[in-house]
Amino acid sequence: MRAGIAGFRGYSGAELVRWLGRHPWVEPVLLEHRADSADRPRPRGDRGPQRLPCAAEAVQAAGLAVVFLATPADVSMELAPALLGAGARVVDLSGAFRLRTVERYEHWYREKHTQPDLLAEAAYGLPEFCRERIRGARLVANPGCYPTAANLAIRPLLEAGVIDRAAGIVCDAKSGVSGAGRKPSLKTSFCEVTDNFSAYSILKHRHVPEVLLTCGLEESEFSFTAQLLPLDRGILETIYFRTEARSAGELLGIYEKRYAGEPFLRLYEAGQVPDLHSVRHTNYCDIGVTLADGRAVVVAAEDNLVKGAAGQAIQNMNLMLGFPETEGLL
Amino acid sequence: MRAGIAGFRGYSGAELVRWLGRHPWVEPVLLEHRADSADRPRPRGDRGPQRLPCAAEAVQAAGLAVVFLATPADVSMELAPALLGAGARVVDLSGAFRLRTVERYEHWYREKHTQPDLLAEAAYGLPEFCRERIRGARLVANPGCYPTAANLAIRPLLEAGVIDRAAGIVCDAKSGVSGAGRKPSLKTSFCEVTDNFSAYSILKHRHVPEVLLTCGLEESEFSFTAQLLPLDRGILETIYFRTEARSAGELLGIYEKRYAGEPFLRLYEAGQVPDLHSVRHTNYCDIGVTLADGRAVVVAAEDNLVKGAAGQAIQNMNLMLGFPETEGLL
Amino acid sequence: MRAGIAGFRGYSGAELVRWLGRHPWVEPVLLEHRADSADRPRPRGDRGPQRLPCAAEAVQAAGLAVVFLATPADVSMELAPALLGAGARVVDLSGAFRLRTVERYEHWYREKHTQPDLLAEAAYGLPEFCRERIRGARLVANPGCYPTAANLAIRPLLEAGVIDRAAGIVCDAKSGVSGAGRKPSLKTSFCEVTDNFSAYSILKHRHVPEVLLTCGLEESEFSFTAQLLPLDRGILETIYFRTEARSAGELLGIYEKRYAGEPFLRLYEAGQVPDLHSVRHTNYCDIGVTLADGRAVVVAAEDNLVKGAAGQAIQNMNLMLGFPETEGLL
Amino acid sequence: MRAGIAGFRGYSGAELVRWLGRHPWVEPVLLEHRADSADRPRPRGDRGPQRLPCAAEAVQAAGLAVVFLATPADVSMELAPALLGAGARVVDLSGAFRLRTVERYEHWYREKHTQPDLLAEAAYGLPEFCRERIRGARLVANPGCYPTAANLAIRPLLEAGVIDRAAGIVCDAKSGVSGAGRKPSLKTSFCEVTDNFSAYSILKHRHVPEVLLTCGLEESEFSFTAQLLPLDRGILETIYFRTEARSAGELLGIYEKRYAGEPFLRLYEAGQVPDLHSVRHTNYCDIGVTLADGRAVVVAAEDNLVKGAAGQAIQNMNLMLGFPETEGLL
């Protein structure tokens, strides 16, 4: 089978091309939308995957089973209807189809939503919680990088009732720079990022509503800060809450039960936590727990370009096309 | 006047030498204790400051007004009595003399304290809160790097009663690698740190009791995580709490009043926060505040080798010797 | 088949474990020699490959077809005889068996050689030039990281007679820090390496004789400087010489002819050169050429842990065991 | 006295502001030309230096003694005549006025030169070789960052006749990213630079002719490669040549004699060389020499933003205005 990738020059798009190149059943095809950014020099004779124009006819003629949109939200809204019309399933990596309602989208993104029907139709692509809906979906909204780790770390504990919601949940999140995309900007320039660490979008990041929706939290119960690490890839979230659980092991037991059989969730011994090296270039989300008299600290780590983007998108594609969920991802 | 530096090959010690080299009234002298670590190659003819053995007689003969101990806690306990006996004032940069009681020291450091009298005598060297005691002190315990920023950010708000202590205060702290010292270890090896970010000593870091003591907090009210950034210097702390304050401006007003005239505290406009580039190679602690319905996020940044170590030590020296507090530090 | 790895905690050893884990016919086994270095925390339930003591009996009982020695030269000299005696083929990644004669070894390494017979017997493991000898060898000396790129870039041009040897060849080499091994040292500490770039072993690096031997150069014809980059992996060598060739294309034609069919050599268009991102985490050595009236600059890049160590070692193993040469390496 | 800075938001411009802020006799004034780039958030109450429009009248009214142009070459050509007309001396940090003739400029820069008279008039601002011309100049062309180190390392040895010119001189240069300016571009984006090292403008960099002119070399005698290091500031050049000198000491003796009394040149013992940490944030150019039978390797290091830009510009200003040459630079 063949899978198209729009936005293949961006970091998430290039990561999709790399991982799909190792997938046993799927061949990547590059969909040229706008050649706004230079290709890297390639060795002689290395042509890379086939290229097609990103247009309904070409997609239909090539018989692409699925198209990944690694494009900005406005471009995804523009491309999705035609691609779906051409018979392809669509996995969108932007924020365009994640928030269910136009009101919510326009509140958090401060932009008009032009495809309200698709927004209502899209399945949220977090397999650990939405596996069945993803299998049958035409359009999957691949989760944001930050909410993937946050939801995987927080929701099982909320469901088990061990978090003191009144005291609030703090999620202090740190991300590598590739999360900001490949488009040059002062904010992501080498000299601005190296030897630096900075917080942004404090308490108002666009990814917050994905956590509120998935976990069933009120905005006032959840304090989220995004921060930029001087490295290219990786997200680590340090999550604080008050709890009546009496040990880290008790919390780990909840995760263990909830995630039994999940291929991409890994837990650590009580008091041990993952770091970014634990998860770089993998599709795992790793979780560790520390607890001391009523205060818990959960550390969740993932690669923002893999479990936080391209890897999870392929996991969704595997579900949509009926492949084993881990195909090409281990 | 002349100031001795024991441990001048370490990162804090070398920083002291650099800053004292710019001080108009004080000349640094290197005190050779153990030559366990190689000097860097120097240009021809660059001898650097004078060197003396780190012994009571040499210190007395040279008439050193003050000695900085940039040494591990056990070495500081060993050296401090003799140096004080030789008539020098002492500013100790280790944790040896910060915690007031032997019990507290032995609980947090898991080591025996051999100088209980000096521990009781030492003044805690946080000028913004202990200026008068420092002026008259023979022995100053220079604060830990993490507690300096945490105390400066938290205590004024606690004093003003605007923090909901029942819900707890979270301090998510990130530090550059120089904070771990110059002694080679796997943990601080380049390949282990680069492209990585890791949490350590979660909820049990030795610096926690300095915050509890200075702020008057119970351990159960304060959740602290230390984390290692892939950069050499700088600390940024993201501090979360619940509050009845209705705006960031209200919190900023409290800081402004408390820190009026303080030379090394800087505030940002509501909703703006410092990053590490704001404070690198300076003695400032910068503070910014964001607030949204009942949840506040305070970001405090400093250079761990300056306000978090050598700079603050010189600030303390200036107070002890009667120089203007900012001399050599702007 | 099963392959043992001694020194699996080091960077080259760990890289061997990772790549062998993807090899379709070979299963890695960890050989515990000295547990001098801590393992990283692992997720629960992740046991990793089987572990055996690094002893002749265990190796024989387990029927290991090959053992990789990712150990220091003195340890390799100690282990190799017993492992060969136990019936295993050996690929040694240290410098112990690369230089053919005891005199040469002792001149460049300033250490005694205790296994002169094995030194004489060993095949030099650069497949592009020694493929046949490797196939039949019991003991392969895997090349040094620097000489791999240098030899691949220089030898074809020397053979073609286009380099003006009288004017000399300059090889300005830069390497990531993993090349220095995992043992903590001040030289490889994060704070010493970050924001830094430094030259070492100028004109006298231990890897020089491997280039002299493979290329048939006199020491006086070859100026080599090793330099440390602030990054974990990758080697880039900028090679200068005078030539009567009239275009970059002429030099590229020589490479193209010599390396026709070579799976791990890639060339760039005239005037284009690879960077480290071109080769990270691959077994390729990439070569690009620039030329201007009589002066040529060749840039060769590789991943020091892959083509410069573990990848090339597996390439050698594939040859020794009769697998396709690229198995597990693409 | 007051000194204007056009282009104060760029890295060289900001460095000028920082260093001038420490100069005892000169006060910096920011000249607003185009506000194309955002200012960093500042602490409350920190207004920074005075701002004026970058126009002849304002400069004249404010009585600026000197104006620094930290602007692109085309902007410098546009601004210089009016500022000189307003009575200010001008130190230009771009390449606009370095190459003496219009032909040479247009050959290397591939752009039209609009101010041929000023090009002919300008003094080349390398104090170690052009001190007297600088003192009397209205317009100084501050040298490029790469040529500063190259000329300081090469010219004394050429003058002494110890370099075998027929065999050619190789200058393998590595620079931090700030040398490429602050304007966002893919080439200087964090994710493209980190974990990478790349060569560019091989054998045709615009800075080459500055070395040819200052050293009296033919293009065919000088092979220069520029390369990008994953760090913000610092240049290290590894220079190779053949020589009849018999020891590193002999070459060091030549430097020592030529640079006796020079405040910003430092030499190392034979066989020792500087690294980037030796010179970061200083106005020094450090030089070390290694030699082995006929082949010499000279390592020269500087901070590209200081001796390679802002520091040298202030050194030139000191000469032009009659201050001690080291004022504000130690």
PDB file of N, CA and C in Angstrom, chain C residues 147-205:
ATOM      1  N   PRO C 147      40.708   6.896  10.827  1.00  0.00           N
ATOM      2  CA  PRO C 147      41.298   6.338   9.607  1.00  0.00           C
ATOM      3  C   PRO C 147      40.275   5.798   8.619  1.00  0.00           C
ATOM      4  N   THR C 148      39.124   5.355   9.102  1.00  0.00           N
ATOM      5  CA  THR C 148      38.119   4.839   8.169  1.00  0.00           C
ATOM      6  C   THR C 148      37.771   5.891   7.123  1.00  0.00           C
ATOM      7  N   ALA C 149      37.376   7.063   7.569  1.00  0.00           N
ATOM      8  CA  ALA C 149      37.025   8.114   6.616  1.00  0.00           C
ATOM      9  C   ALA C 149      38.248   8.569   5.822  1.00  0.00           C
ATOM     10  N   ALA C 150      39.377   8.724   6.493  1.00  0.00           N
ATOM     11  CA  ALA C 150      40.573   9.221   5.802  1.00  0.00           C
ATOM     12  C   ALA C 150      41.008   8.262   4.709  1.00  0.00           C
ATOM     13  N   ASN C 151      41.067   6.973   5.027  1.00  0.00           N
ATOM     14  CA  ASN C 151      41.502   6.009   4.023  1.00  0.00           C
ATOM     15  C   ASN C 151      40.526   5.931   2.852  1.00  0.00           C
ATOM     16  N   LEU C 152      39.236   5.944   3.158  1.00  0.00           N
ATOM     17  CA  LEU C 152      38.258   5.867   2.073  1.00  0.00           C
ATOM     18  C   LEU C 152      38.353   7.094   1.173  1.00  0.00           C
ATOM     19  N   ALA C 153      38.695   8.250   1.751  1.00  0.00           N
ATOM     20  CA  ALA C 153      38.760   9.474   0.948  1.00  0.00           C
ATOM     21  C   ALA C 153      40.083   9.599   0.190  1.00  0.00           C
ATOM     22  N   ILE C 154      41.160   9.122   0.767  1.00  0.00           N
ATOM     23  CA  ILE C 154      42.485   9.409   0.194  1.00  0.00           C
ATOM     24  C   ILE C 154      42.997   8.312  -0.740  1.00  0.00           C
ATOM     25  N   ARG C 155      42.838   7.042  -0.353  1.00  0.00           N
ATOM     26  CA  ARG C 155      43.524   5.992  -1.104  1.00  0.00           C
ATOM     27  C   ARG C 155      43.168   5.909  -2.591  1.00  0.00           C
ATOM     28  N   PRO C 156      41.894   6.028  -2.973  1.00  0.00           N
ATOM     29  CA  PRO C 156      41.612   5.938  -4.416  1.00  0.00           C
ATOM     30  C   PRO C 156      42.321   7.030  -5.216  1.00  0.00           C
ATOM     31  N   LEU C 157      42.460   8.208  -4.629  1.00  0.00           N
ATOM     32  CA  LEU C 157      43.095   9.305  -5.364  1.00  0.00           C
ATOM     33  C   LEU C 157      44.600   9.088  -5.448  1.00  0.00           C
ATOM     34  N   LEU C 158      45.192   8.535  -4.409  1.00  0.00           N
ATOM     35  CA  LEU C 158      46.621   8.207  -4.461  1.00  0.00           C
ATOM     36  C   LEU C 158      46.867   7.122  -5.506  1.00  0.00           C
ATOM     37  N   GLU C 159      46.020   6.109  -5.496  1.00  0.00           N
ATOM     38  CA  GLU C 159      46.172   5.031  -6.484  1.00  0.00           C
ATOM     39  C   GLU C 159      46.070   5.571  -7.900  1.00  0.00           C
ATOM     40  N   ALA C 160      45.204   6.572  -8.069  1.00  0.00           N
ATOM     41  CA  ALA C 160      45.020   7.144  -9.402  1.00  0.00           C
ATOM     42  C   ALA C 160      46.118   8.151  -9.736  1.00  0.00           C
ATOM     43  N   GLY C 161      46.968   8.444  -8.760  1.00  0.00           N
ATOM     44  CA  GLY C 161      48.106   9.323  -9.025  1.00  0.00           C
ATOM     45  C   GLY C 161      47.766  10.790  -9.217  1.00  0.00           C
ATOM     46  N   VAL C 162      46.627  11.241  -8.668  1.00  0.00           N
ATOM     47  CA  VAL C 162      46.248  12.639  -8.897  1.00  0.00           C
ATOM     48  C   VAL C 162      46.618  13.577  -7.751  1.00  0.00           C
ATOM     49  N   ILE C 163      47.200  13.038  -6.685  1.00  0.00           N
ATOM     50  CA  ILE C 163      47.597  13.888  -5.559  1.00  0.00           C
ATOM     51  C   ILE C 163      49.084  14.231  -5.668  1.00  0.00           C
ATOM     52  N   ASP C 164      49.397  15.504  -5.503  1.00  0.00           N
ATOM     53  CA  ASP C 164      50.781  15.957  -5.463  1.00  0.00           C
ATOM     54  C   ASP C 164      51.347  15.650  -4.075  1.00  0.00           C
ATOM     55  N   ARG C 165      51.981  14.482  -3.943  1.00  0.00           N
ATOM     56  CA  ARG C 165      52.441  14.047  -2.618  1.00  0.00           C
ATOM     57  C   ARG C 165      53.527  14.940  -2.060  1.00  0.00           C
ATOM     58  N   ALA C 166      54.314  15.542  -2.926  1.00  0.00           N
ATOM     59  CA  ALA C 166      55.412  16.383  -2.435  1.00  0.00           C
ATOM     60  C   ALA C 166      54.890  17.564  -1.614  1.00  0.00           C
ATOM     61  N   ALA C 167      53.735  18.075  -1.994  1.00  0.00           N
ATOM     62  CA  ALA C 167      53.177  19.217  -1.261  1.00  0.00           C
ATOM     63  C   ALA C 167      52.462  18.765   0.009  1.00  0.00           C
ATOM     64  N   GLY C 168      52.227  17.466   0.138  1.00  0.00           N
ATOM     65  CA  GLY C 168      51.640  16.949   1.362  1.00  0.00           C
ATOM     66  C   GLY C 168      50.126  16.933   1.351  1.00  0.00           C
ATOM     67  N   ILE C 169      49.574  16.059   2.179  1.00  0.00           N
ATOM     68  CA  ILE C 169      48.125  15.956   2.342  1.00  0.00           C
ATOM     69  C   ILE C 169      47.794  16.419   3.751  1.00  0.00           C
ATOM     70  N   VAL C 170      46.803  17.302   3.867  1.00  0.00           N
ATOM     71  CA  VAL C 170      46.342  17.755   5.176  1.00  0.00           C
ATOM     72  C   VAL C 170      45.005  17.094   5.463  1.00  0.00           C
ATOM     73  N   CYS C 171      44.875  16.504   6.643  1.00  0.00           N
ATOM     74  CA  CYS C 171      43.578  15.966   7.057  1.00  0.00           C
ATOM     75  C   CYS C 171      43.196  16.616   8.370  1.00  0.00           C
ATOM     76  N   ASP C 172      42.250  17.552   8.276  1.00  0.00           N
ATOM     77  CA  ASP C 172      41.778  18.256   9.464  1.00  0.00           C
ATOM     78  C   ASP C 172      40.504  17.550   9.924  1.00  0.00           C
ATOM     79  N   ALA C 173      40.603  16.807  11.035  1.00  0.00           N
ATOM     80  CA  ALA C 173      39.527  15.900  11.445  1.00  0.00           C
ATOM     81  C   ALA C 173      38.816  16.430  12.684  1.00  0.00           C
ATOM     82  N   LYS C 174      37.489  16.274  12.698  1.00  0.00           N
ATOM     83  CA  LYS C 174      36.678  16.709  13.833  1.00  0.00           C
ATOM     84  C   LYS C 174      35.785  15.561  14.250  1.00  0.00           C
ATOM     85  N   SER C 175      35.710  15.320  15.537  1.00  0.00           N
ATOM     86  CA  SER C 175      34.917  14.179  16.006  1.00  0.00           C
ATOM     87  C   SER C 175      33.992  14.563  17.145  1.00  0.00           C
ATOM     88  N   GLY C 176      32.879  13.865  17.226  1.00  0.00           N
ATOM     89  CA  GLY C 176      32.015  13.957  18.392  1.00  0.00           C
ATOM     90  C   GLY C 176      32.673  13.302  19.596  1.00  0.00           C
ATOM     91  N   VAL C 177      32.109  13.563  20.779  1.00  0.00           N
ATOM     92  CA  VAL C 177      32.758  13.201  22.032  1.00  0.00           C
ATOM     93  C   VAL C 177      32.686  11.704  22.319  1.00  0.00           C
ATOM     94  N   SER C 178      31.711  11.003  21.758  1.00  0.00           N
ATOM     95  CA  SER C 178      31.608   9.573  22.053  1.00  0.00           C
ATOM     96  C   SER C 178      32.857   8.821  21.615  1.00  0.00           C
ATOM     97  N   GLY C 179      33.614   9.384  20.674  1.00  0.00           N
ATOM     98  CA  GLY C 179      34.855   8.755  20.250  1.00  0.00           C
ATOM     99  C   GLY C 179      35.861   8.588  21.380  1.00  0.00           C
ATOM    100  N   ALA C 180      35.712   9.388  22.419  1.00  0.00           N
ATOM    101  CA  ALA C 180      36.657   9.306  23.542  1.00  0.00           C
ATOM    102  C   ALA C 180      36.230   8.287  24.589  1.00  0.00           C
ATOM    103  N   GLY C 181      35.135   7.597  24.351  1.00  0.00           N
ATOM    104  CA  GLY C 181      34.715   6.563  25.293  1.00  0.00           C
ATOM    105  C   GLY C 181      33.839   7.085  26.406  1.00  0.00           C
ATOM    106  N   ARG C 182      33.321   6.151  27.225  1.00  0.00           N
ATOM    107  CA  ARG C 182      32.321   6.494  28.233  1.00  0.00           C
ATOM    108  C   ARG C 182      32.914   6.741  29.603  1.00  0.00           C
ATOM    109  N   LYS C 183      34.184   6.415  29.766  1.00  0.00           N
ATOM    110  CA  LYS C 183      34.800   6.591  31.077  1.00  0.00           C
ATOM    111  C   LYS C 183      34.861   8.086  31.416  1.00  0.00           C
ATOM    112  N   PRO C 184      34.326   8.477  32.575  1.00  0.00           N
ATOM    113  CA  PRO C 184      34.324   9.906  32.908  1.00  0.00           C
ATOM    114  C   PRO C 184      35.738  10.490  32.970  1.00  0.00           C
ATOM    115  N   SER C 185      35.911  11.667  32.417  1.00  0.00           N
ATOM    116  CA  SER C 185      37.184  12.378  32.500  1.00  0.00           C
ATOM    117  C   SER C 185      36.885  13.856  32.371  1.00  0.00           C
ATOM    118  N   LEU C 186      37.792  14.677  32.868  1.00  0.00           N
ATOM    119  CA  LEU C 186      37.571  16.116  32.775  1.00  0.00           C
ATOM    120  C   LEU C 186      37.426  16.533  31.322  1.00  0.00           C
ATOM    121  N   LYS C 187      38.259  15.942  30.475  1.00  0.00           N
ATOM    122  CA  LYS C 187      38.284  16.308  29.053  1.00  0.00           C
ATOM    123  C   LYS C 187      36.933  16.098  28.365  1.00  0.00           C
ATOM    124  N   THR C 188      36.153  15.137  28.844  1.00  0.00           N
ATOM    125  CA  THR C 188      34.865  14.867  28.203  1.00  0.00           C
ATOM    126  C   THR C 188      33.682  15.280  29.087  1.00  0.00           C
ATOM    127  N   SER C 189      33.958  16.081  30.109  1.00  0.00           N
ATOM    128  CA  SER C 189      32.870  16.589  30.950  1.00  0.00           C
ATOM    129  C   SER C 189      32.050  17.616  30.181  1.00  0.00           C
ATOM    130  N   PHE C 190      30.776  17.648  30.475  1.00  0.00           N
ATOM    131  CA  PHE C 190      29.890  18.532  29.722  1.00  0.00           C
ATOM    132  C   PHE C 190      30.372  19.981  29.701  1.00  0.00           C
ATOM    133  N   CYS C 191      30.692  20.516  30.866  1.00  0.00           N
ATOM    134  CA  CYS C 191      31.029  21.944  30.931  1.00  0.00           C
ATOM    135  C   CYS C 191      32.343  22.273  30.226  1.00  0.00           C
ATOM    136  N   GLU C 192      33.201  21.283  30.032  1.00  0.00           N
ATOM    137  CA  GLU C 192      34.460  21.521  29.331  1.00  0.00           C
ATOM    138  C   GLU C 192      34.275  21.469  27.816  1.00  0.00           C
ATOM    139  N   VAL C 193      33.272  20.738  27.366  1.00  0.00           N
ATOM    140  CA  VAL C 193      33.098  20.498  25.934  1.00  0.00           C
ATOM    141  C   VAL C 193      32.085  21.452  25.318  1.00  0.00           C
ATOM    142  N   THR C 194      31.023  21.762  26.062  1.00  0.00           N
ATOM    143  CA  THR C 194      29.977  22.591  25.472  1.00  0.00           C
ATOM    144  C   THR C 194      30.533  23.991  25.202  1.00  0.00           C
ATOM    145  N   ASP C 195      30.066  24.602  24.114  1.00  0.00           N
ATOM    146  CA  ASP C 195      30.555  25.931  23.725  1.00  0.00           C
ATOM    147  C   ASP C 195      32.054  25.934  23.486  1.00  0.00           C
ATOM    148  N   ASN C 196      32.645  24.780  23.233  1.00  0.00           N
ATOM    149  CA  ASN C 196      34.086  24.710  23.044  1.00  0.00           C
ATOM    150  C   ASN C 196      34.415  23.924  21.777  1.00  0.00           C
ATOM    151  N   PHE C 197      35.636  24.063  21.333  1.00  0.00           N
ATOM    152  CA  PHE C 197      36.182  23.287  20.221  1.00  0.00           C
ATOM    153  C   PHE C 197      37.674  23.262  20.450  1.00  0.00           C
ATOM    154  N   SER C 198      38.272  22.081  20.428  1.00  0.00           N
ATOM    155  CA  SER C 198      39.687  22.004  20.793  1.00  0.00           C
ATOM    156  C   SER C 198      40.419  20.957  19.977  1.00  0.00           C
ATOM    157  N   ALA C 199      41.672  21.242  19.697  1.00  0.00           N
ATOM    158  CA  ALA C 199      42.539  20.320  18.960  1.00  0.00           C
ATOM    159  C   ALA C 199      43.377  19.521  19.948  1.00  0.00           C
ATOM    160  N   TYR C 200      43.682  18.273  19.594  1.00  0.00           N
ATOM    161  CA  TYR C 200      44.517  17.456  20.481  1.00  0.00           C
ATOM    162  C   TYR C 200      45.356  16.492  19.649  1.00  0.00           C
ATOM    163  N   SER C 201      46.416  15.983  20.236  1.00  0.00           N
ATOM    164  CA  SER C 201      47.298  15.017  19.561  1.00  0.00           C
ATOM    165  C   SER C 201      47.709  15.490  18.177  1.00  0.00           C
ATOM    166  N   ILE C 202      47.948  16.771  18.042  1.00  0.00           N
ATOM    167  CA  ILE C 202      48.277  17.339  16.730  1.00  0.00           C
ATOM    168  C   ILE C 202      49.537  16.684  16.173  1.00  0.00           C
ATOM    169  N   LEU C 203      49.445  16.162  14.984  1.00  0.00           N
ATOM    170  CA  LEU C 203      50.568  15.528  14.256  1.00  0.00           C
ATOM    171  C   LEU C 203      51.081  14.248  14.910  1.00  0.00           C
ATOM    172  N   LYS C 204      50.434  13.773  15.948  1.00  0.00           N
ATOM    173  CA  LYS C 204      50.941  12.548  16.578  1.00  0.00           C
ATOM    174  C   LYS C 204      49.833  11.637  17.092  1.00  0.00           C
ATOM    175  N   HIS C 205      48.664  11.709  16.504  1.00  0.00           N
ATOM    176  CA  HIS C 205      47.545  10.889  16.960  1.00  0.00           C
ATOM    177  C   HIS C 205      47.816   9.413  16.633  1.00  0.00           C
TER     178      HIS C 205
END
